[in-house]
Tab-separated table of C-alpha atoms in Angstrom:
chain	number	residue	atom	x	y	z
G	256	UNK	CA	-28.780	117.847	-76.453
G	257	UNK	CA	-27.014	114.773	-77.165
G	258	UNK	CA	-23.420	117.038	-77.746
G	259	UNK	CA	-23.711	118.252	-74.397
G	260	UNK	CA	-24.249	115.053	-73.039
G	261	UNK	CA	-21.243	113.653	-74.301
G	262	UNK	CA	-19.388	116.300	-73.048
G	263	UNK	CA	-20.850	116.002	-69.941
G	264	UNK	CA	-19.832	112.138	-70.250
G	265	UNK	CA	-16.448	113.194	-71.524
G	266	UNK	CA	-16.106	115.834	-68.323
G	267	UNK	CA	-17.012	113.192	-65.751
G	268	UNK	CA	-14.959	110.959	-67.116
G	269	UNK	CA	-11.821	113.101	-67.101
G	270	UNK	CA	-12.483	113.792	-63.726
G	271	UNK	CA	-12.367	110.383	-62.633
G	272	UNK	CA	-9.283	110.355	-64.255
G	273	UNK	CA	-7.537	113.048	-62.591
G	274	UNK	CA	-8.840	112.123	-59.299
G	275	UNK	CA	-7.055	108.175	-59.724
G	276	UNK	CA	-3.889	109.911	-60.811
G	277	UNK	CA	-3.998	111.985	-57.533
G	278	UNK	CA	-4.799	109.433	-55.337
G	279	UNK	CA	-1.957	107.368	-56.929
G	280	UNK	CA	0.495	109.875	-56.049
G	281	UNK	CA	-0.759	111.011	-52.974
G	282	UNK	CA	0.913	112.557	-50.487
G	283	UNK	CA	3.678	114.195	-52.595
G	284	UNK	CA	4.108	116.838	-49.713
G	285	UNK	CA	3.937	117.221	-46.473
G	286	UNK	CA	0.166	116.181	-44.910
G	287	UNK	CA	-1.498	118.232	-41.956
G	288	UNK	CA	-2.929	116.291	-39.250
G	289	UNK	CA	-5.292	118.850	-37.083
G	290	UNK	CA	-5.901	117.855	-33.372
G	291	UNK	CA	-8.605	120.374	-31.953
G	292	UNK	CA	-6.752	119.731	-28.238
G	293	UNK	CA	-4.303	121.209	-26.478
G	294	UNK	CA	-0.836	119.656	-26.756
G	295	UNK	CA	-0.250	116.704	-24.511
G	296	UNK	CA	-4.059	115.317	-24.333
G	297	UNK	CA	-5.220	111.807	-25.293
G	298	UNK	CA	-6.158	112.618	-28.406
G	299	UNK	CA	-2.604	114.731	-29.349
G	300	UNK	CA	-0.491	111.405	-28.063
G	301	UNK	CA	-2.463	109.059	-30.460
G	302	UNK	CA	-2.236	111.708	-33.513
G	303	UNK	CA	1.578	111.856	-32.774
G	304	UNK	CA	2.005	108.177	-32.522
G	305	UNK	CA	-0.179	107.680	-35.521
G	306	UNK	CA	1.515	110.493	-37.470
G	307	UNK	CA	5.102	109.424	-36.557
G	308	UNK	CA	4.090	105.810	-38.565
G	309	UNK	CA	2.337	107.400	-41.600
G	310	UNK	CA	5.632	109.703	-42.383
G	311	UNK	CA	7.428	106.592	-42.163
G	312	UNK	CA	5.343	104.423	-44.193
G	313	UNK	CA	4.122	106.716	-46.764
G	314	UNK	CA	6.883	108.801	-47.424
G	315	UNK	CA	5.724	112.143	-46.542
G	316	UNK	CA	5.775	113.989	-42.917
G	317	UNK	CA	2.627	114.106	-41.149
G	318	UNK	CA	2.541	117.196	-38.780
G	319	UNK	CA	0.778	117.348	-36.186
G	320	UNK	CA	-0.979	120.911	-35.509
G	321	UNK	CA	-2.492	121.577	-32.203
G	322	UNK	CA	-5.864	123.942	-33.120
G	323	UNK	CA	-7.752	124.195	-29.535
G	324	UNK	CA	-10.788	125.485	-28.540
G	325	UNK	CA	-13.936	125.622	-28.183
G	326	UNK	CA	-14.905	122.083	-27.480
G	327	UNK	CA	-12.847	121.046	-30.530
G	328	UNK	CA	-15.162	123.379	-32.856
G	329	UNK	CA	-12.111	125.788	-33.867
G	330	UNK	CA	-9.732	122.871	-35.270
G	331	UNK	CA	-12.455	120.908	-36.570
G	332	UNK	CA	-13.758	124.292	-38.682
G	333	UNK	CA	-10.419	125.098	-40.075
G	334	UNK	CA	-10.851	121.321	-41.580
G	335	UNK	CA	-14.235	121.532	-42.956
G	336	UNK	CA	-13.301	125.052	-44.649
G	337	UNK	CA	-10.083	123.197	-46.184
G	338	UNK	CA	-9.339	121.721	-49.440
G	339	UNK	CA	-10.674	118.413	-49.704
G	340	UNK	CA	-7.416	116.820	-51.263
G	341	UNK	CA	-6.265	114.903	-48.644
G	342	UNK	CA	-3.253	117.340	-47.126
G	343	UNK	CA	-5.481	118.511	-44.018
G	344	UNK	CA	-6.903	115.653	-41.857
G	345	UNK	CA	-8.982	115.993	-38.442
G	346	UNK	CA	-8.413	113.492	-35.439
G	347	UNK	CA	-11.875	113.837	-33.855
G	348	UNK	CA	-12.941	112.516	-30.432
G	349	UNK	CA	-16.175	111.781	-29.098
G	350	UNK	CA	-16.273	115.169	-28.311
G	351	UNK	CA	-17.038	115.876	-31.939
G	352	UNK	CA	-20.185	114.676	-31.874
G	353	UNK	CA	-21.245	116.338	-28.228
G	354	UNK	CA	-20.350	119.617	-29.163
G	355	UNK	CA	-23.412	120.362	-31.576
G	356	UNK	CA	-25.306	119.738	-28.727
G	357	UNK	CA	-23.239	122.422	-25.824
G	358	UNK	CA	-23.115	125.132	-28.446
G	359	UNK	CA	-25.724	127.033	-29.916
G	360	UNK	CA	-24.875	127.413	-33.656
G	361	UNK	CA	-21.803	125.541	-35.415
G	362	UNK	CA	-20.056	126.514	-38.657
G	363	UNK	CA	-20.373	122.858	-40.016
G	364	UNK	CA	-22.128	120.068	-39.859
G	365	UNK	CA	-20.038	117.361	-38.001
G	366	UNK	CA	-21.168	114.808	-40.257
G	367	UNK	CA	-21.781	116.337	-43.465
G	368	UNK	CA	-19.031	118.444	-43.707
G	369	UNK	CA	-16.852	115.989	-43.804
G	370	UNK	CA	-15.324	112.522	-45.261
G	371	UNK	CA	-14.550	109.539	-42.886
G	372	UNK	CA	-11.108	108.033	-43.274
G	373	UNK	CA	-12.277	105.488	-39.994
G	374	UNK	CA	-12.082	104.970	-36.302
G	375	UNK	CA	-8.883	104.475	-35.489
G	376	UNK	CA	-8.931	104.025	-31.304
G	377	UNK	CA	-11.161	103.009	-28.399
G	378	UNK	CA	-10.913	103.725	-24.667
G	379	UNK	CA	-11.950	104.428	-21.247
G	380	UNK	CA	-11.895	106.907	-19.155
G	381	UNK	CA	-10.998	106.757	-15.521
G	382	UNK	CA	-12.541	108.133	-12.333
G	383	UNK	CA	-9.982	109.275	-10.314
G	384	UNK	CA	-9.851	110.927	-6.965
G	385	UNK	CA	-6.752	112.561	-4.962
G	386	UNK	CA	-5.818	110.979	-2.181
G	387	UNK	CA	-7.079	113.464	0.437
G	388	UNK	CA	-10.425	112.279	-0.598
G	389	UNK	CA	-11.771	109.780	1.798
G	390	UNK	CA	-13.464	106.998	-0.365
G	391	UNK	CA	-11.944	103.926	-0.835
G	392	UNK	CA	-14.543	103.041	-3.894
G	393	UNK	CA	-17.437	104.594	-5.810
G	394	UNK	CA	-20.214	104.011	-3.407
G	395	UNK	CA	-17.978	105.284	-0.718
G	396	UNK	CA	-17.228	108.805	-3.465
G	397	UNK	CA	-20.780	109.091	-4.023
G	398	UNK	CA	-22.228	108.948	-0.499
G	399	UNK	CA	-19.230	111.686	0.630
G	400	UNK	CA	-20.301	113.962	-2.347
G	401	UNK	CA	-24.435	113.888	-0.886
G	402	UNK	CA	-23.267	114.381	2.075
G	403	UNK	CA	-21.001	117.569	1.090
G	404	UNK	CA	-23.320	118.711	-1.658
G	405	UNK	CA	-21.023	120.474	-4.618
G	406	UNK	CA	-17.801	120.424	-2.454
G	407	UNK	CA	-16.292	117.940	-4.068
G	408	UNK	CA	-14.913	119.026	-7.493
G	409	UNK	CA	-14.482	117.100	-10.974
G	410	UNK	CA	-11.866	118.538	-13.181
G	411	UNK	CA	-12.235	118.616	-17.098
G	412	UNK	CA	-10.784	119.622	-20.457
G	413	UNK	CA	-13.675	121.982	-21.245
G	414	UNK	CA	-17.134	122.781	-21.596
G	415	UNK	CA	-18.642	120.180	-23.928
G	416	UNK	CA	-15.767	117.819	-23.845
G	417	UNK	CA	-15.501	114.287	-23.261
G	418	UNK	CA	-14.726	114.494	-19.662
G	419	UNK	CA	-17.121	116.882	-18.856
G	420	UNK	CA	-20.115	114.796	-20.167
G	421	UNK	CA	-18.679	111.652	-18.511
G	422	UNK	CA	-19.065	113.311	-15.161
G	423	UNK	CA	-22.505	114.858	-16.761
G	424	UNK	CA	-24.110	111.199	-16.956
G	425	UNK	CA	-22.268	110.182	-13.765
G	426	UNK	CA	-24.020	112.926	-11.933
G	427	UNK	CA	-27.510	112.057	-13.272
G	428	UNK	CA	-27.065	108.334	-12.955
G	429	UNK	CA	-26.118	108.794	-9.384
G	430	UNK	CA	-27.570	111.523	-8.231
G	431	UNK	CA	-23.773	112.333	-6.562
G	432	UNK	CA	-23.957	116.612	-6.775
G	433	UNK	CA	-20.506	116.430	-8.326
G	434	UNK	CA	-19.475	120.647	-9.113
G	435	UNK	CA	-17.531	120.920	-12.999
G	436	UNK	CA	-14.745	122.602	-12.858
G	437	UNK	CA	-13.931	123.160	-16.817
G	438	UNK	CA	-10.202	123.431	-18.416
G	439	UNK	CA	-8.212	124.572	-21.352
G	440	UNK	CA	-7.185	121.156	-21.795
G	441	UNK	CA	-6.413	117.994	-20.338
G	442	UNK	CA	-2.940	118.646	-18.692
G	443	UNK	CA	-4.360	121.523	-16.665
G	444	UNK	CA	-7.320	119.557	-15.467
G	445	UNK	CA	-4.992	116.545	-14.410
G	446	UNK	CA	-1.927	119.329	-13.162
G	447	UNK	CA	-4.359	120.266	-10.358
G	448	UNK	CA	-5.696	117.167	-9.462
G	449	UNK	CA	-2.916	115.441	-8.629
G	450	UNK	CA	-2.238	119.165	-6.781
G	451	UNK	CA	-5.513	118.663	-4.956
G	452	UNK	CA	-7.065	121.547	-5.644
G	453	UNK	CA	-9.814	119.596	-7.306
G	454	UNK	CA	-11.192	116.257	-6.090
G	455	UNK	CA	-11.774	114.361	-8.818
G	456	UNK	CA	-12.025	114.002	-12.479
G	457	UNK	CA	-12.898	111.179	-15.463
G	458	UNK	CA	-9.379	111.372	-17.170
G	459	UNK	CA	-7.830	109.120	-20.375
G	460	UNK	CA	-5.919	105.590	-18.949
G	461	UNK	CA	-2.615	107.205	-19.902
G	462	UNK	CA	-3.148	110.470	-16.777
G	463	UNK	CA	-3.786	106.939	-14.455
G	464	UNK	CA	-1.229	104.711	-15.682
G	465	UNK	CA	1.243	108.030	-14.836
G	466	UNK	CA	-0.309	108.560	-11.299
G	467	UNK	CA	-1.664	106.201	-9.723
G	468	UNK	CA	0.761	103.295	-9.251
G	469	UNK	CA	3.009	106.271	-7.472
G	470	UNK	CA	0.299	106.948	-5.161
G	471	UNK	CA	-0.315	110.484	-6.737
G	472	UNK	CA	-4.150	109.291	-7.327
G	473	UNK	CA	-6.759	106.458	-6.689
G	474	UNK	CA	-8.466	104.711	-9.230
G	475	UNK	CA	-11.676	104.404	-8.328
G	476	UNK	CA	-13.486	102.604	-11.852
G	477	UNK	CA	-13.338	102.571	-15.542
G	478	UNK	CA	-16.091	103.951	-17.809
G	479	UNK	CA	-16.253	100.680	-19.752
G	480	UNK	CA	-18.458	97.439	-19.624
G	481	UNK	CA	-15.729	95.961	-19.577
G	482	UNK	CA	-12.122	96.584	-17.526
G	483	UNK	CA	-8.921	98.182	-19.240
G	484	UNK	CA	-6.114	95.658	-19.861
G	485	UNK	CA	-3.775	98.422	-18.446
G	486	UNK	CA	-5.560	98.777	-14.922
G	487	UNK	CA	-6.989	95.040	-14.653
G	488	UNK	CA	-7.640	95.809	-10.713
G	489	UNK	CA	-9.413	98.109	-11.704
G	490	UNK	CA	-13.598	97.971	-11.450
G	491	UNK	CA	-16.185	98.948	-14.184
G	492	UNK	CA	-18.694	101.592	-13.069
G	493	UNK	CA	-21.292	98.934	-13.439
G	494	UNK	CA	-18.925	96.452	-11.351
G	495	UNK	CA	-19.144	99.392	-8.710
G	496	UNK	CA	-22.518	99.343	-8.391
G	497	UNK	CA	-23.899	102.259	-11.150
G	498	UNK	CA	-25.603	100.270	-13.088
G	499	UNK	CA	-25.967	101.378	-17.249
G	500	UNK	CA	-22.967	103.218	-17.075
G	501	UNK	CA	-21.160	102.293	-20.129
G	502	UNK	CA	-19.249	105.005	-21.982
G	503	UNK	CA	-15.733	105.060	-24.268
G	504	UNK	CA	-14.029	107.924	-25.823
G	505	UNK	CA	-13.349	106.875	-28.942
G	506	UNK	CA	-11.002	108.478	-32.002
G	507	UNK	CA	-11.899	108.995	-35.787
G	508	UNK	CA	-9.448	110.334	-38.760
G	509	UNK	CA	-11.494	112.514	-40.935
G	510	UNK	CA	-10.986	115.023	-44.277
G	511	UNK	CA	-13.094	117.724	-45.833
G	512	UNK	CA	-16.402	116.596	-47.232
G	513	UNK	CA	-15.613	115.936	-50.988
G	514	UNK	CA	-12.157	114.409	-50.216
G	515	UNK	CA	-11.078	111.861	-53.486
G	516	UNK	CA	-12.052	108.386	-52.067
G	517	UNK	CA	-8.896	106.828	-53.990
G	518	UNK	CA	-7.348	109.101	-50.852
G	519	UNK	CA	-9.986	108.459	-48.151
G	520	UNK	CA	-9.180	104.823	-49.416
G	521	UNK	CA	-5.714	104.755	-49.647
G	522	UNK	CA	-5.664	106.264	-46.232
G	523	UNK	CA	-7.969	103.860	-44.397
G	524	UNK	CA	-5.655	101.157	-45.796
G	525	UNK	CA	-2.638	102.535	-44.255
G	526	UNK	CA	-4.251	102.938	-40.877
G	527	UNK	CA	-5.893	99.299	-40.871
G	528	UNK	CA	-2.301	97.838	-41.787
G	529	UNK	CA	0.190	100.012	-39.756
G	530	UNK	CA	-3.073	99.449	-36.526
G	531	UNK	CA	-1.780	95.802	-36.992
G	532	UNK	CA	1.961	96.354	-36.515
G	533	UNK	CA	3.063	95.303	-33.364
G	534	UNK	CA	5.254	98.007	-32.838
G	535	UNK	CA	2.176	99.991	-33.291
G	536	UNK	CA	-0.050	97.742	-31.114
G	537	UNK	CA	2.589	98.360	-28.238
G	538	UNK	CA	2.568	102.281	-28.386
G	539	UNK	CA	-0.825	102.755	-28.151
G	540	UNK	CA	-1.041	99.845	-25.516
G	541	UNK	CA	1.517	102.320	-23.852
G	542	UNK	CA	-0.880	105.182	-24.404
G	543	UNK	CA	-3.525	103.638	-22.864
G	544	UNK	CA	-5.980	102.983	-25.653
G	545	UNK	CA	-7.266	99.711	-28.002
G	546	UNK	CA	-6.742	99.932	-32.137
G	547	UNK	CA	-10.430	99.898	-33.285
G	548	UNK	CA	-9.860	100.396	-37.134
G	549	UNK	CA	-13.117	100.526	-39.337
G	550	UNK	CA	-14.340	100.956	-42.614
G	551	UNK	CA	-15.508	104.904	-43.977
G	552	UNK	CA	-18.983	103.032	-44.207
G	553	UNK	CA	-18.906	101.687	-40.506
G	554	UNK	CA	-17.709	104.972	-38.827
G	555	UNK	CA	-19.650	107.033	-40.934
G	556	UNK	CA	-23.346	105.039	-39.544
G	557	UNK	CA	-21.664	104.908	-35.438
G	558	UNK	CA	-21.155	108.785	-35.863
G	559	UNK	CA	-24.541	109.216	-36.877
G	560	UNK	CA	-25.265	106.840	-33.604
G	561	UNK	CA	-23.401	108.712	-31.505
G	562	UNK	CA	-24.730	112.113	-32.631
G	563	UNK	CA	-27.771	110.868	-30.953
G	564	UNK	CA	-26.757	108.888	-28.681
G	565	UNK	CA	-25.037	111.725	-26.423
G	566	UNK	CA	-27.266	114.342	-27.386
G	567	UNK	CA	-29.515	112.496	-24.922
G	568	UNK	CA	-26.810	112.527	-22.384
G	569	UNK	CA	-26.446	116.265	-22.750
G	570	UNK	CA	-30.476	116.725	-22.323
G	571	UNK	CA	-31.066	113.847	-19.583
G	572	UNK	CA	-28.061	115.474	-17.355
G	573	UNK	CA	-28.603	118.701	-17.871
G	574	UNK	CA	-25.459	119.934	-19.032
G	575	UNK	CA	-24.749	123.000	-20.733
G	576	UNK	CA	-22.230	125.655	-21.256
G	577	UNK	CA	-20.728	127.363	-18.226
């Protein structure tokens, strides 16, 4: 008994081992960096920006692959099925934890399946309307759309996404009979609502900051409880008179559950430092979102909060697959 202890002992031990020596020479090839969006979204402008400064400062290229679908459940299963050695990371949105809650049966858990690297962004979204429509603030938008009940439109990325579940809680909150109109991604939602052929939609700061000091759009209110320094004119939902509403999309860097955490460590590291650059600060000011860099602990526990949190949403609003 004691002989296989030892080399139980003598296993574990050489284990450790190998895992240190990996971490200290991780990356030594190219890294994948898998955004479950279509190209051109929020979340694939802050993986680019973010992979553009961890080739640089780590030596190795970070590509960025595009995996959409599905709420995000495609990319994100191609990660959890990965090796967990630290060459295929996720860049998860809030959507990440809605999705168990739209779809009937995942292929992962979206917390145990994986490792946290950290948060790495916060953000509003924006309610924005096309100029045809004629409301000059949110109580004026919510007493056209009772009085045109499911005429007036709000565009999306998908089923299940962020978007959609922002306009979800603004619907119950307000009782406004706002009709979904779902996407295959960001761009197409915002293409045809500066088009007007939908009315409205809760789109990232970057989609306003393009449109709306052209005229293109109005900017009606931020998600926040507190305003975007990019649209300081701009109201809070609760400023506007819906009182409660307080909701961010927020982004996470995450590997497959049993990743090294010499790597998940040497990562997080990276992020926290490069988050602090100036340079950096400046292109995701640009981008329209707020470094929030955390600890694997700390994003690991608001996850779990999250989970929860808009699992509510999704069962108080009614939402579900369409």
């Amino acid at each position: 008994m004691k002989s296989r202890i030892q080399v139980w002992a003598a296993g574990a031990v050489l284990a450790l081992a190998a895992a240190s020596v990996q971490a200290q020479g991780y990356p030594n090839r190219p890294v994948r960096l898998i955004v479950p969006f279509a190209p051109g979204g929020f979340t694939d402008v802050v993986a680019r920006i973010l992979g553009q400064k961890m080739s640089q400062s780590l030596g190795q290229q970070f590509v960025v692959e595009n995996k959409a679908g599905a709420g995000s459940t495609i990319g994100s299963d191609l990660v959890a099925k990965a090796p967990p050695d630290g060459y295929t990371l996720l860049m998860v949105s809030s959507t990440h934890v809605i999705s168990p809650w739209i779809y009937k049966s995942l292929p992962y858990d979206p917390i145990k399946s994986f490792t946290v690297v950290g948060k790495l962004v916060d953000s509003p979204y924006v309610l924005l309307v096309h100029p045809k429509v004629p409301a000059k603030n949110v109580q004026e938008f919510i007493a056209l759309a009772k009085s045109r009940p499911e005429e007036i439109h709000y565009a999306s990325s998908g089923n299940g996404s962020a978007q959609h579940l922002m306009g979800g809680m603004f619907v119950a909150m307000t009782g406004a009979p706002l009709k979904h109109v779902p996407y295959k991604g960001s761009s197409g939602a915002a293409t045809d609502l500066v088009a007007g052929v939908v009315e409205s939609s809760f789109a990232g700061v970057p989609n306003a900051l393009a449109q709306v000091p052209q005229g293109r759009l109005k900017a009606l209110a931020v998600t926040t409880g507190k305003r975007a320094p990019q649209l300081p004119d701009v109201p809070t939902l609760q400023e506007a008179g819906v009182a409660g509403y307080d909701a961010s999309v927020w982004l996470a860097l995450l590997a497959p559950a049993g990743t090294p955490p010499e790597i998940v460590a040497k990562l997080n590291t990276e992020i926290a430092k490069l988050m602090n650059a100036p340079d950096t600060k400046k292109a995701l000011f640009d981008a329209g979102v707020e470094p929030s860099p955390s600890s694997p602990e700390e994003m690991t526990t608001y996850m779990t909060q999250e989970l929860t949190r808009w699992g509510k949403v999704v069962k108080d609003a009614g939402i579900k697959l369409e």
